[in-house]
Short mmCIF file of C-alpha atoms and ligand atoms in Angstrom, two decimals:
data_model
loop_
_atom_site.label_atom_id
_atom_site.label_comp_id
_atom_site.label_asym_id
_atom_site.label_seq_id
_atom_site.Cartn_x
_atom_site.Cartn_y
_atom_site.Cartn_z
CA MET A 1 -17.95 109.71 -1.43
CA GLY A 2 -15.53 107.03 -0.30
CA SER A 3 -14.22 104.62 -2.89
CA VAL A 4 -15.39 101.08 -2.47
CA GLY A 5 -12.78 98.44 -1.85
CA THR A 6 -10.44 100.91 -0.13
CA VAL A 7 -10.72 100.03 3.48
CA ILE A 8 -9.20 103.15 4.97
CA CYS A 9 -11.50 105.74 3.51
CA LYS A 10 -11.67 109.38 4.46
CA THR A 11 -15.38 109.69 3.95
CA THR A 12 -17.84 107.62 5.88
CA LEU A 13 -19.95 105.44 3.59
CA VAL A 14 -23.74 105.43 3.76
CA CYS A 15 -25.22 101.93 3.73
CA ALA A 16 -28.85 100.93 3.21
CA PRO A 17 -29.86 97.71 4.97
CA LEU A 18 -32.11 95.54 2.78
CA MET A 19 -34.34 92.98 4.40
CA ALA A 20 -36.59 91.96 1.53
CA GLU A 21 -37.99 88.44 1.33
CA THR A 22 -37.40 87.88 -2.39
CA VAL A 23 -34.45 88.34 -4.69
CA GLU A 24 -36.60 90.37 -7.10
CA GLN A 25 -37.42 92.80 -4.33
CA ILE A 26 -33.76 93.02 -3.32
CA MET A 27 -32.84 93.95 -6.90
CA THR A 28 -35.52 96.65 -6.97
CA ASP A 29 -34.48 97.95 -3.56
CA MET A 30 -30.82 98.12 -4.57
CA TYR A 31 -31.67 100.51 -7.41
CA LYS A 32 -33.92 102.57 -5.16
CA ALA A 33 -31.21 102.76 -2.49
CA LYS A 34 -28.79 104.06 -5.10
CA VAL A 35 -31.19 106.79 -6.15
CA GLN A 36 -31.77 107.72 -2.52
CA GLY A 37 -28.05 108.23 -1.97
CA ALA A 38 -26.68 104.96 -0.57
CA ASP A 39 -23.01 104.16 -1.29
CA LEU A 40 -23.59 100.47 -0.65
CA VAL A 41 -26.29 98.07 0.50
CA GLU A 42 -26.28 95.45 3.20
CA ILE A 43 -28.19 92.37 2.10
CA ARG A 44 -29.63 90.21 4.85
CA LEU A 45 -29.75 86.71 3.38
CA ASP A 46 -31.53 85.43 6.47
CA TYR A 47 -34.70 87.34 5.45
CA ILE A 48 -34.98 85.74 1.98
CA LYS A 49 -37.71 83.09 1.74
CA ASN A 50 -36.81 79.82 -0.04
CA PHE A 51 -33.26 81.00 -0.35
CA GLN A 52 -31.16 79.15 -2.96
CA PRO A 53 -27.63 80.17 -1.98
CA ARG A 54 -25.61 79.90 -5.17
CA GLN A 55 -28.36 80.76 -7.60
CA ASP A 56 -29.68 83.74 -5.62
CA LEU A 57 -26.25 85.10 -4.81
CA GLU A 58 -25.27 84.89 -8.47
CA THR A 59 -28.34 86.88 -9.46
CA ILE A 60 -27.74 89.51 -6.81
CA LEU A 61 -24.02 89.89 -7.29
CA LYS A 62 -23.98 89.84 -11.09
CA LYS A 63 -26.33 92.77 -11.51
CA LYS A 64 -25.62 94.80 -8.41
CA PRO A 65 -25.76 98.54 -9.07
CA LEU A 66 -23.91 99.24 -5.82
CA PRO A 67 -21.25 97.51 -3.72
CA VAL A 68 -22.77 94.81 -1.57
CA LEU A 69 -22.24 93.75 2.01
CA ILE A 70 -23.54 90.25 2.70
CA VAL A 71 -24.90 89.30 6.12
CA TYR A 72 -26.42 85.93 7.01
CA ARG A 73 -27.38 86.48 10.61
CA PRO A 74 -28.17 83.44 12.81
CA LYS A 75 -30.86 83.45 15.51
CA TRP A 76 -28.19 83.36 18.21
CA GLU A 77 -26.99 86.83 17.09
CA GLY A 78 -30.44 88.34 16.64
CA GLY A 79 -31.02 87.23 13.02
CA GLN A 80 -33.56 84.98 11.28
CA TYR A 81 -31.39 82.01 10.22
CA GLU A 82 -32.16 78.79 12.10
CA GLY A 83 -30.34 76.17 10.00
CA ASP A 84 -26.99 74.56 10.62
CA GLU A 85 -23.80 76.55 10.95
CA HIS A 86 -21.93 74.63 8.29
CA THR A 87 -24.41 75.61 5.56
CA ARG A 88 -24.48 79.20 6.76
CA LEU A 89 -20.71 79.57 6.67
CA GLU A 90 -20.49 77.80 3.32
CA THR A 91 -22.96 80.32 1.95
CA LEU A 92 -20.85 83.23 3.17
CA HIS A 93 -17.83 81.66 1.48
CA THR A 94 -19.82 81.37 -1.72
CA ALA A 95 -20.74 85.04 -1.50
CA LYS A 96 -17.07 85.88 -1.17
CA GLU A 97 -16.14 83.69 -4.11
CA LEU A 98 -18.87 85.29 -6.25
CA GLY A 99 -17.52 88.76 -5.60
CA ALA A 100 -19.44 90.28 -2.69
CA ASP A 101 -17.61 93.44 -1.69
CA TYR A 102 -17.95 92.85 2.04
CA ILE A 103 -18.90 89.79 4.08
CA ASP A 104 -19.93 89.92 7.71
CA PHE A 105 -18.90 87.18 10.18
CA GLU A 106 -19.93 87.21 13.83
CA LEU A 107 -17.08 87.44 16.31
CA LYS A 108 -18.00 84.07 17.81
CA VAL A 109 -17.22 82.27 14.56
CA ALA A 110 -14.62 84.64 13.15
CA SER A 111 -11.55 83.55 15.11
CA ASN A 112 -11.76 80.02 13.67
CA LEU A 113 -12.32 81.27 10.16
CA MET A 114 -9.93 84.09 9.57
CA GLU A 115 -6.90 82.02 8.54
CA GLU A 116 -8.97 80.14 6.03
CA LEU A 117 -10.55 83.32 4.72
CA LYS A 118 -7.21 85.06 4.29
CA MET A 119 -5.75 82.07 2.45
CA ASN A 120 -8.67 82.05 0.03
CA CYS A 121 -8.53 85.75 -0.46
CA HIS A 122 -8.67 85.89 -4.27
CA SER A 123 -11.87 87.78 -4.56
CA GLY A 124 -10.83 91.04 -2.98
CA SER A 125 -13.85 91.12 -0.73
CA LYS A 126 -13.32 92.53 2.73
CA VAL A 127 -14.19 90.73 5.90
CA ILE A 128 -16.21 92.47 8.59
CA VAL A 129 -16.17 90.88 12.03
CA SER A 130 -19.22 91.93 13.99
CA CYS A 131 -20.49 91.77 17.52
CA TYR A 132 -23.82 92.78 19.08
CA VAL A 133 -23.62 93.64 22.75
CA ASN A 134 -26.96 93.05 24.42
CA GLY A 135 -27.86 94.52 27.78
CA VAL A 136 -25.77 97.12 29.55
CA THR A 137 -23.12 99.00 27.57
CA PRO A 138 -19.71 97.70 28.69
CA LEU A 139 -17.39 100.07 30.51
CA GLU A 140 -14.63 101.73 28.51
CA GLU A 141 -11.91 99.17 29.48
CA ASP A 142 -14.19 96.25 28.64
CA LEU A 143 -15.12 97.77 25.30
CA ASN A 144 -11.44 98.31 24.51
CA ARG A 145 -10.75 94.70 25.34
CA LEU A 146 -13.59 93.55 23.12
CA VAL A 147 -12.37 95.67 20.23
CA MET A 148 -8.84 94.31 20.69
CA SER A 149 -10.12 90.76 20.48
CA MET A 150 -12.09 91.63 17.35
CA GLN A 151 -9.02 93.24 15.84
CA SER A 152 -6.91 90.20 16.62
CA THR A 153 -9.08 88.06 14.32
CA GLY A 154 -7.37 89.85 11.45
CA ALA A 155 -10.64 91.39 10.25
CA ASP A 156 -10.43 94.10 7.60
CA ILE A 157 -13.21 96.02 9.33
CA ILE A 158 -14.88 95.53 12.70
CA LYS A 159 -18.45 96.25 13.65
CA LEU A 160 -19.81 96.76 17.13
CA VAL A 161 -23.45 97.46 17.96
CA ILE A 162 -24.45 98.41 21.46
CA ASN A 163 -27.78 99.27 23.00
CA ALA A 164 -27.17 102.49 24.92
CA THR A 165 -29.64 103.20 27.70
CA ASN A 166 -28.26 106.71 28.17
CA ILE A 167 -26.70 109.25 25.81
CA THR A 168 -23.58 109.43 27.99
CA GLU A 169 -22.75 105.82 27.04
CA ILE A 170 -22.34 106.98 23.45
CA SER A 171 -19.17 108.83 24.48
CA ARG A 172 -17.51 105.39 24.69
CA ILE A 173 -18.37 104.79 21.05
CA PHE A 174 -16.92 108.17 20.02
CA HIS A 175 -13.77 107.33 21.91
CA LEU A 176 -13.44 103.96 20.18
CA LEU A 177 -14.12 105.46 16.76
CA SER A 178 -11.40 108.05 17.17
CA HIS A 179 -8.80 105.65 18.53
CA CYS A 180 -9.37 102.37 16.71
CA GLN A 181 -6.49 101.13 14.53
CA VAL A 182 -8.79 99.22 12.19
CA PRO A 183 -11.73 100.65 10.23
CA LEU A 184 -14.64 100.53 12.64
CA ILE A 185 -18.41 100.54 12.38
CA ALA A 186 -19.77 101.30 15.86
CA TYR A 187 -23.12 102.66 16.88
CA SER A 188 -26.09 102.34 19.13
CA ILE A 189 -29.64 102.11 17.88
CA GLY A 190 -32.70 103.96 19.20
CA GLU A 191 -33.51 107.56 20.03
CA ARG A 192 -30.69 107.80 22.55
CA GLY A 193 -28.26 106.28 20.08
CA LEU A 194 -29.03 108.48 17.10
CA ILE A 195 -26.06 110.79 17.67
CA SER A 196 -23.65 107.84 17.42
CA GLN A 197 -24.87 107.31 13.88
CA ILE A 198 -25.06 110.90 12.68
CA LEU A 199 -21.75 111.94 14.21
CA CYS A 200 -19.82 108.87 13.13
CA PRO A 201 -18.21 110.73 10.17
CA LYS A 202 -16.75 113.26 12.61
CA PHE A 203 -15.11 110.53 14.66
CA GLY A 204 -13.95 108.52 11.64
CA GLY A 205 -16.51 105.69 11.49
CA PHE A 206 -16.33 103.45 8.43
CA LEU A 207 -20.01 103.49 7.61
CA VAL A 208 -23.38 104.68 8.80
CA TYR A 209 -26.69 102.95 8.11
CA GLY A 210 -29.66 104.80 6.63
CA SER A 211 -33.06 103.28 5.95
CA MET A 212 -34.86 103.69 2.64
CA GLU A 213 -38.00 105.71 2.15
CA GLY A 214 -41.07 103.68 3.06
CA ASN A 215 -38.84 100.99 4.57
CA SER A 216 -37.85 102.63 7.80
CA VAL A 217 -35.90 100.52 10.25
CA PRO A 218 -36.55 101.34 13.92
CA GLY A 219 -33.62 103.13 15.50
CA LEU A 220 -31.93 104.14 12.25
CA PRO A 221 -31.91 107.52 10.50
CA THR A 222 -33.32 107.59 6.98
CA LEU A 223 -31.15 107.91 3.88
CA GLU A 224 -33.01 111.13 3.13
CA ASN A 225 -32.09 112.64 6.50
CA LEU A 226 -28.48 111.54 6.24
CA ARG A 227 -28.09 113.01 2.78
CA GLN A 228 -30.36 116.05 2.92
CA ALA A 229 -30.72 117.30 6.48
CA TYR A 230 -27.39 116.17 7.95
CA LYS A 231 -25.40 115.87 4.71
CA VAL A 232 -23.07 113.38 6.34
CA GLU A 233 -20.68 113.59 3.40
CA ASP A 234 -19.80 117.14 4.51
CA ILE A 235 -19.02 116.20 8.12
CA ASP A 236 -15.35 115.97 8.97
CA GLU A 237 -13.21 116.01 12.08
CA ASP A 238 -13.36 119.82 12.28
CA THR A 239 -17.16 119.96 12.19
CA LYS A 240 -18.49 121.66 15.31
CA VAL A 241 -21.29 119.82 17.08
CA PHE A 242 -24.46 121.54 18.29
CA GLY A 243 -27.51 119.75 19.58
CA LEU A 244 -30.89 119.97 21.17
CA ILE A 245 -30.96 118.71 24.76
CA SER A 246 -34.51 117.58 25.43
CA LYS A 247 -36.74 114.67 26.48
CA PRO A 248 -38.49 113.74 24.27
CA VAL A 249 -36.52 115.11 21.34
CA GLY A 250 -37.73 113.33 18.21
CA HIS A 251 -40.48 115.88 17.51
CA SER A 252 -38.05 118.76 17.03
CA LYS A 253 -37.67 120.38 13.63
CA GLY A 254 -34.41 121.98 14.78
CA PRO A 255 -32.16 119.68 12.69
CA LEU A 256 -34.19 120.45 9.53
CA LEU A 257 -33.72 124.18 10.11
CA HIS A 258 -30.26 124.59 11.64
CA ASN A 259 -28.32 122.20 9.40
CA PRO A 260 -29.18 123.76 6.02
CA THR A 261 -28.66 127.19 7.58
CA PHE A 262 -25.16 126.31 8.79
CA ARG A 263 -24.37 125.30 5.23
CA ARG A 264 -25.92 128.46 3.85
CA VAL A 265 -23.66 130.68 6.00
CA LYS A 266 -20.70 128.37 5.27
CA TYR A 267 -20.22 127.35 8.86
CA ASN A 268 -18.80 123.86 9.36
CA ALA A 269 -21.22 122.59 11.99
CA ILE A 270 -23.87 119.96 12.60
CA TYR A 271 -27.00 120.07 14.77
CA VAL A 272 -28.34 116.82 16.21
CA PRO A 273 -31.14 115.72 18.56
CA MET A 274 -29.78 114.71 21.98
CA PHE A 275 -32.13 112.60 24.07
CA VAL A 276 -30.92 113.46 27.57
CA ASP A 277 -32.11 111.66 30.71
CA ASP A 278 -29.87 113.32 33.25
CA LEU A 279 -28.34 116.80 32.82
CA LYS A 280 -25.63 116.26 35.42
CA ASP A 281 -24.32 113.09 33.75
CA PHE A 282 -24.61 114.71 30.35
CA PHE A 283 -22.50 117.76 31.24
CA SER A 284 -19.98 115.77 33.23
CA VAL A 285 -19.24 113.64 30.15
CA TYR A 286 -19.71 115.99 27.22
CA SER A 287 -17.98 119.04 28.70
CA SER A 288 -14.75 117.23 27.90
CA PRO A 289 -12.97 119.04 25.04
CA GLU A 290 -12.41 115.60 23.44
CA PHE A 291 -15.91 115.67 21.95
CA GLU A 292 -15.80 119.31 20.77
CA PHE A 293 -19.44 119.99 21.55
CA ALA A 294 -19.82 123.66 20.77
CA GLY A 295 -23.30 124.52 22.01
CA PHE A 296 -26.86 123.46 22.61
CA SER A 297 -30.47 124.38 22.27
CA VAL A 298 -32.34 123.43 25.41
CA GLY A 299 -35.90 122.18 25.17
CA PHE A 300 -38.59 120.70 27.38
CA PRO A 301 -38.24 119.91 30.31
CA TYR A 302 -34.75 121.27 31.00
CA LYS A 303 -34.84 125.04 30.39
CA GLU A 304 -34.83 125.94 34.09
CA ALA A 305 -32.74 123.06 35.44
CA VAL A 306 -29.97 123.69 32.91
CA VAL A 307 -29.18 127.10 34.41
CA GLU A 308 -27.04 125.50 37.12
CA PHE A 309 -24.88 123.74 34.53
CA CYS A 310 -23.91 127.01 32.84
CA ASP A 311 -20.68 128.67 33.97
CA GLU A 312 -22.22 132.04 33.16
CA VAL A 313 -25.76 133.15 32.41
CA HIS A 314 -26.68 136.25 30.41
CA PRO A 315 -28.57 138.79 32.57
CA LEU A 316 -31.75 138.46 30.48
CA ALA A 317 -31.78 134.66 30.89
CA LYS A 318 -30.99 135.09 34.57
CA ALA A 319 -33.97 137.40 35.02
CA ILE A 320 -36.20 134.86 33.24
CA GLY A 321 -34.75 131.94 35.19
CA ALA A 322 -34.55 129.79 32.05
CA VAL A 323 -31.95 129.11 29.37
CA ASN A 324 -32.74 127.77 25.90
CA THR A 325 -29.35 128.36 24.28
CA ILE A 326 -25.85 127.48 25.47
CA ILE A 327 -22.59 128.14 23.75
CA ARG A 328 -19.09 127.14 24.66
CA ARG A 329 -17.11 130.40 24.71
CA SER A 330 -14.06 129.81 22.56
CA SER A 331 -11.72 132.02 24.62
CA ASP A 332 -12.02 129.98 27.83
CA GLY A 333 -14.23 126.95 27.06
CA LYS A 334 -16.92 128.08 29.51
CA TRP A 335 -20.62 127.27 28.95
CA VAL A 336 -22.61 130.50 28.63
CA GLY A 337 -26.41 130.42 28.82
CA TYR A 338 -28.83 132.69 26.93
CA ASN A 339 -32.55 132.96 26.37
CA THR A 340 -33.86 133.59 22.86
CA ASP A 341 -37.41 132.44 23.68
CA ARG A 342 -38.54 135.64 25.32
CA GLU A 343 -38.07 137.98 22.39
CA ALA A 344 -39.13 135.28 19.95
CA SER A 345 -42.51 134.67 21.58
CA ILE A 346 -43.29 138.24 22.55
CA THR A 347 -42.40 139.80 19.21
CA ALA A 348 -44.41 137.09 17.42
CA ILE A 349 -47.47 138.10 19.46
CA GLU A 350 -46.81 141.83 19.10
CA ASP A 351 -46.36 141.64 15.34
CA ALA A 352 -49.64 139.73 14.95
CA LEU A 353 -51.47 142.35 17.02
CA LYS A 354 -49.88 145.24 15.11
CA HIS A 355 -50.73 143.56 11.84
CA ARG A 356 -54.40 143.55 12.90
CA GLY A 357 -54.21 147.21 13.83
CA CYS A 358 -54.09 146.78 17.61
CA THR A 359 -52.24 149.62 19.34
CA ASN A 360 -50.86 150.26 22.77
CA GLY A 361 -53.80 152.35 23.94
CA GLU A 362 -52.98 155.08 26.39
CA THR A 363 -49.94 153.60 28.16
CA SER A 364 -46.32 154.70 28.02
CA PHE A 365 -45.20 151.31 26.62
CA ASP A 366 -44.55 151.10 22.91
CA SER A 367 -46.26 147.71 22.65
CA PRO A 368 -49.76 146.54 21.77
CA LEU A 369 -49.49 144.25 24.81
CA ALA A 370 -49.35 147.22 27.18
CA GLY A 371 -52.17 147.27 29.70
CA LYS A 372 -53.63 144.01 28.40
CA GLN A 373 -54.48 140.99 30.51
CA PHE A 374 -52.06 138.19 29.59
CA VAL A 375 -53.30 134.74 30.59
CA LEU A 376 -50.56 132.14 30.70
CA ALA A 377 -50.97 128.36 30.98
CA GLY A 378 -47.72 126.77 32.14
CA ALA A 379 -45.04 128.26 34.36
CA GLY A 380 -42.08 126.12 33.19
CA GLY A 381 -39.16 127.32 31.07
CA ALA A 382 -41.19 128.58 28.11
CA GLY A 383 -43.83 130.06 30.45
CA ARG A 384 -41.17 132.00 32.31
CA ALA A 385 -39.94 133.57 29.06
CA LEU A 386 -43.51 134.58 28.14
CA ALA A 387 -44.38 135.93 31.59
CA VAL A 388 -41.21 138.01 31.91
CA GLY A 389 -41.58 139.20 28.32
CA ALA A 390 -45.24 140.18 28.76
CA LYS A 391 -44.43 142.05 31.95
CA SER A 392 -41.57 143.89 30.18
CA ARG A 393 -44.20 145.17 27.69
CA GLY A 394 -46.55 146.40 30.39
CA ALA A 395 -49.07 143.53 30.34
CA ARG A 396 -50.83 142.19 33.46
CA VAL A 397 -50.01 138.51 33.82
CA VAL A 398 -52.35 135.81 35.17
CA ILE A 399 -50.70 132.40 35.54
CA PHE A 400 -52.09 128.87 35.70
CA ASP A 401 -49.96 125.81 36.32
CA ILE A 402 -50.74 122.36 37.70
CA ASP A 403 -48.05 123.10 40.25
CA PHE A 404 -49.68 126.02 42.07
CA GLU A 405 -46.51 126.83 44.02
CA ARG A 406 -44.62 127.19 40.75
CA ALA A 407 -47.35 129.49 39.40
CA LYS A 408 -47.17 131.60 42.58
CA THR A 409 -43.39 131.94 42.41
CA LEU A 410 -43.51 133.15 38.82
CA ALA A 411 -46.49 135.44 39.50
CA HIS A 412 -44.54 137.03 42.31
CA GLU A 413 -41.56 137.67 40.02
CA VAL A 414 -43.69 139.44 37.40
CA SER A 415 -46.02 141.20 39.88
CA GLY A 416 -48.83 139.09 38.44
CA GLU A 417 -51.53 136.82 39.77
CA ALA A 418 -51.46 133.02 40.18
CA ARG A 419 -54.62 130.93 39.93
CA PRO A 420 -55.14 127.23 40.78
CA PHE A 421 -55.12 125.15 37.62
CA GLU A 422 -58.65 123.79 38.17
CA GLU A 423 -59.99 127.30 37.62
CA VAL A 424 -58.59 127.55 34.10
CA PHE A 425 -61.58 125.66 32.68
CA ASN A 426 -64.13 128.27 33.69
CA PHE A 427 -61.89 131.31 33.89
CA HIS A 428 -63.39 134.11 31.82
CA PRO A 429 -60.79 136.69 30.87
CA GLU A 430 -61.26 140.40 30.36
CA LYS A 431 -62.45 141.27 26.86
CA GLY A 432 -59.45 141.62 24.54
CA ALA A 433 -57.10 139.51 26.69
CA ILE A 434 -54.21 137.45 25.33
CA LEU A 435 -53.93 133.70 25.98
CA ALA A 436 -50.57 131.93 25.78
CA ASN A 437 -50.11 128.19 26.11
CA ALA A 438 -46.69 127.25 27.45
CA THR A 439 -47.59 123.69 28.44
CA PRO A 440 -46.81 120.75 26.14
CA LEU A 441 -50.56 119.98 25.88
CA GLY A 442 -51.58 119.43 22.27
CA MET A 443 -48.11 118.45 21.10
CA HIS A 444 -47.75 115.56 18.69
CA PRO A 445 -48.78 112.74 19.25
CA ASN A 446 -51.40 113.92 21.79
CA THR A 447 -52.89 116.45 19.42
CA ASP A 448 -56.42 116.45 20.84
CA ARG A 449 -55.36 118.05 24.14
CA ILE A 450 -56.20 121.69 24.93
CA PRO A 451 -55.18 123.62 28.08
CA VAL A 452 -58.39 125.69 28.56
CA ALA A 453 -62.15 125.23 28.06
CA GLU A 454 -63.28 125.91 24.50
CA VAL A 455 -66.17 128.13 25.59
CA THR A 456 -63.78 130.61 27.23
CA LEU A 457 -61.92 131.21 23.97
CA GLN A 458 -64.37 133.72 22.53
CA ASP A 459 -63.22 136.42 24.96
CA TYR A 460 -59.59 136.40 23.84
CA ARG A 461 -58.32 138.85 21.25
CA LEU A 462 -55.30 136.68 20.50
CA VAL A 463 -54.30 133.11 21.30
CA PHE A 464 -50.69 131.97 21.10
CA ASP A 465 -49.48 128.37 21.37
CA SER A 466 -45.83 127.59 22.07
CA VAL A 467 -46.42 124.04 20.79
CA TYR A 468 -45.28 123.92 17.16
CA THR A 469 -45.93 120.31 16.19
CA PRO A 470 -48.52 120.42 14.66
CA ARG A 471 -48.33 123.91 13.23
CA LYS A 472 -52.01 124.52 13.94
CA THR A 473 -52.82 122.85 17.26
CA ARG A 474 -56.33 122.06 18.40
CA LEU A 475 -56.15 125.11 20.68
CA LEU A 476 -55.40 127.35 17.69
CA LYS A 477 -58.12 125.79 15.53
CA ASP A 478 -60.71 126.29 18.28
CA ALA A 479 -59.50 129.83 18.97
CA GLU A 480 -59.69 130.75 15.29
CA ALA A 481 -63.22 129.38 15.11
CA ALA A 482 -64.07 131.54 18.15
CA GLY A 483 -62.82 134.62 16.28
CA ALA A 484 -59.43 135.18 17.94
CA ILE A 485 -56.19 136.15 16.18
CA ILE A 486 -53.97 133.08 16.36
CA VAL A 487 -50.19 132.84 16.51
CA SER A 488 -48.56 129.46 15.93
CA GLY A 489 -45.60 128.22 17.93
CA VAL A 490 -43.87 127.85 14.56
CA GLU A 491 -43.38 131.63 14.53
CA MET A 492 -41.74 131.51 17.97
CA PHE A 493 -39.72 128.47 16.92
CA LEU A 494 -38.37 130.32 13.89
CA ARG A 495 -37.52 133.49 15.80
CA GLN A 496 -35.80 131.71 18.70
CA ALA A 497 -33.79 129.69 16.17
CA ILE A 498 -32.68 132.87 14.38
CA GLY A 499 -31.43 134.20 17.72
CA GLN A 500 -29.69 130.91 18.38
CA LEU A 501 -28.03 130.79 15.00
CA ASN A 502 -26.53 134.24 15.59
CA LEU A 503 -25.12 133.02 18.91
CA PHE A 504 -23.93 129.65 17.58
CA THR A 505 -22.06 131.02 14.57
CA GLY A 506 -21.31 134.64 15.46
CA LYS A 507 -22.66 135.42 11.97
CA GLU A 508 -25.87 137.10 10.99
CA ALA A 509 -28.61 134.53 10.46
CA PRO A 510 -30.15 134.53 6.96
CA GLU A 511 -33.69 135.21 8.15
CA GLU A 512 -35.49 134.92 4.82
CA PHE A 513 -33.72 131.67 4.03
CA MET A 514 -34.77 130.24 7.41
CA ARG A 515 -38.33 131.41 6.98
CA ASP A 516 -38.49 129.72 3.58
CA ILE A 517 -37.35 126.43 5.13
CA ILE A 518 -40.04 126.73 7.76
CA LEU A 519 -42.68 127.37 5.11
CA ALA A 520 -41.52 124.36 3.11
CA LYS A 521 -41.05 121.92 5.98
CA PHE A 522 -43.89 122.63 8.38
O1 DQA B 601 -38.70 125.73 22.74
C1 DQA B 601 -37.87 125.54 21.87
C2 DQA B 601 -38.06 124.51 20.86
C3 DQA B 601 -36.92 123.51 20.88
O2 DQA B 601 -36.96 122.82 22.10
C4 DQA B 601 -37.15 122.47 19.75
O3 DQA B 601 -38.10 121.71 19.89
O4 DQA B 601 -36.43 122.45 18.76
C5 DQA B 601 -35.62 124.26 20.73
C6 DQA B 601 -35.43 125.30 21.82
O5 DQA B 601 -34.29 126.07 21.53
C7 DQA B 601 -36.59 126.25 21.84
O6 DQA B 601 -36.46 127.15 22.91
#
């Protein structure tokens, strides 16, 4: 961990923001933050009720178990403080005099204060000059200009918070972080901004914020995630970046699985959720070698659309018409697309059938799916992998999708049959058929949704759900009650991730280790 007081630090610090309303609570939270892995705490004086500046600051700063950053944010910069500026600035000076390790001044007041602060610099506390940019993220030149003006205040550290409306805007933050002459805290909040926070150690950011357990702050990662899943202290400039391109993306358990596995196989890499709104913009920005993005998982709804952004597509993925894994080939920097969903989903179903003693009957295929009717709900990226996989095992595929044209196209490719979606609710399959859900219906938070009518479930021998959050969806619960074998999307998730890890690292994935994580985390 970085040493406090040294402004140029090699390791990014992890800071817990504290917004308690009493000094007693702040003291308790400081100790908790330490236990949860914070290197320092940010104390928001503007949240304290009946705040007595000198007395309260003395209490806090005398007994602090961690270095402290003091912030007294006024209303005009998004804070709670409504009093006069003179008192506010006096209080910040008092904090400095009493030994706060860092004090935050807003850019608007900083230029008038810096000379004075430098002259009174006996305490050794560092001055952070901060700026919140509301509205649209400034263009690169404007951001550079802003950072220059912040630097010219003479600040020890500068802090810039933007509100990115698109993940591509985060590239401007990465650029600033890697080029800034002064220690810089720069990030964007929210789901689209999460990568700016997690990847800040790679690009040399001074600190990253992490919220405490039970005290989560919207738009910030938790201390637990930063320390346990991402292990930000291990990220350095050589760390390769992998991520899940999806929308939404917050439900994914990919980071909890891939990150510990990278560490297990001693591969210096990080896997982050990437909330992508537009694939074209995303690839046009992040294909630049500057960011060293090494590969991606591709999730809903982009598995088919992403094919056109790959420079090459593996024949299996081409035949499926969907890509769920992309790697940047090191020899020539090209994006190569693969599909690990097909084998993951089909082998999960086959193994469950074999386990229950189902055989391949009289056909020439060595698969218990051979000759069976395979009813598929959803003809998107995951549905394509299932349909092509089922066909490769000799099953007869029946496809439902709200977009009937899409169902017909896929049915044609797998010599199957397409049915209008309305029929799914009273479609009675052949006895012993397989049902596979490849729609997002039933996924957290809409867990009560189910893609077929409950009464039709009793005819299926096996029901598979590609949704994996929750582990046992309503579809699976109902199918189990109706007597079917059930296969959770968690099994497919694990198997496709094993395939991905092999491709990402070029090493053999530690399957048992990954399975144990899945058992513990899901
Ligand atoms: O379908 C899935 C799940 C996934 O999108 C996720 O949620 O982590 C990751 C993809 O690689 C995979 O094909």
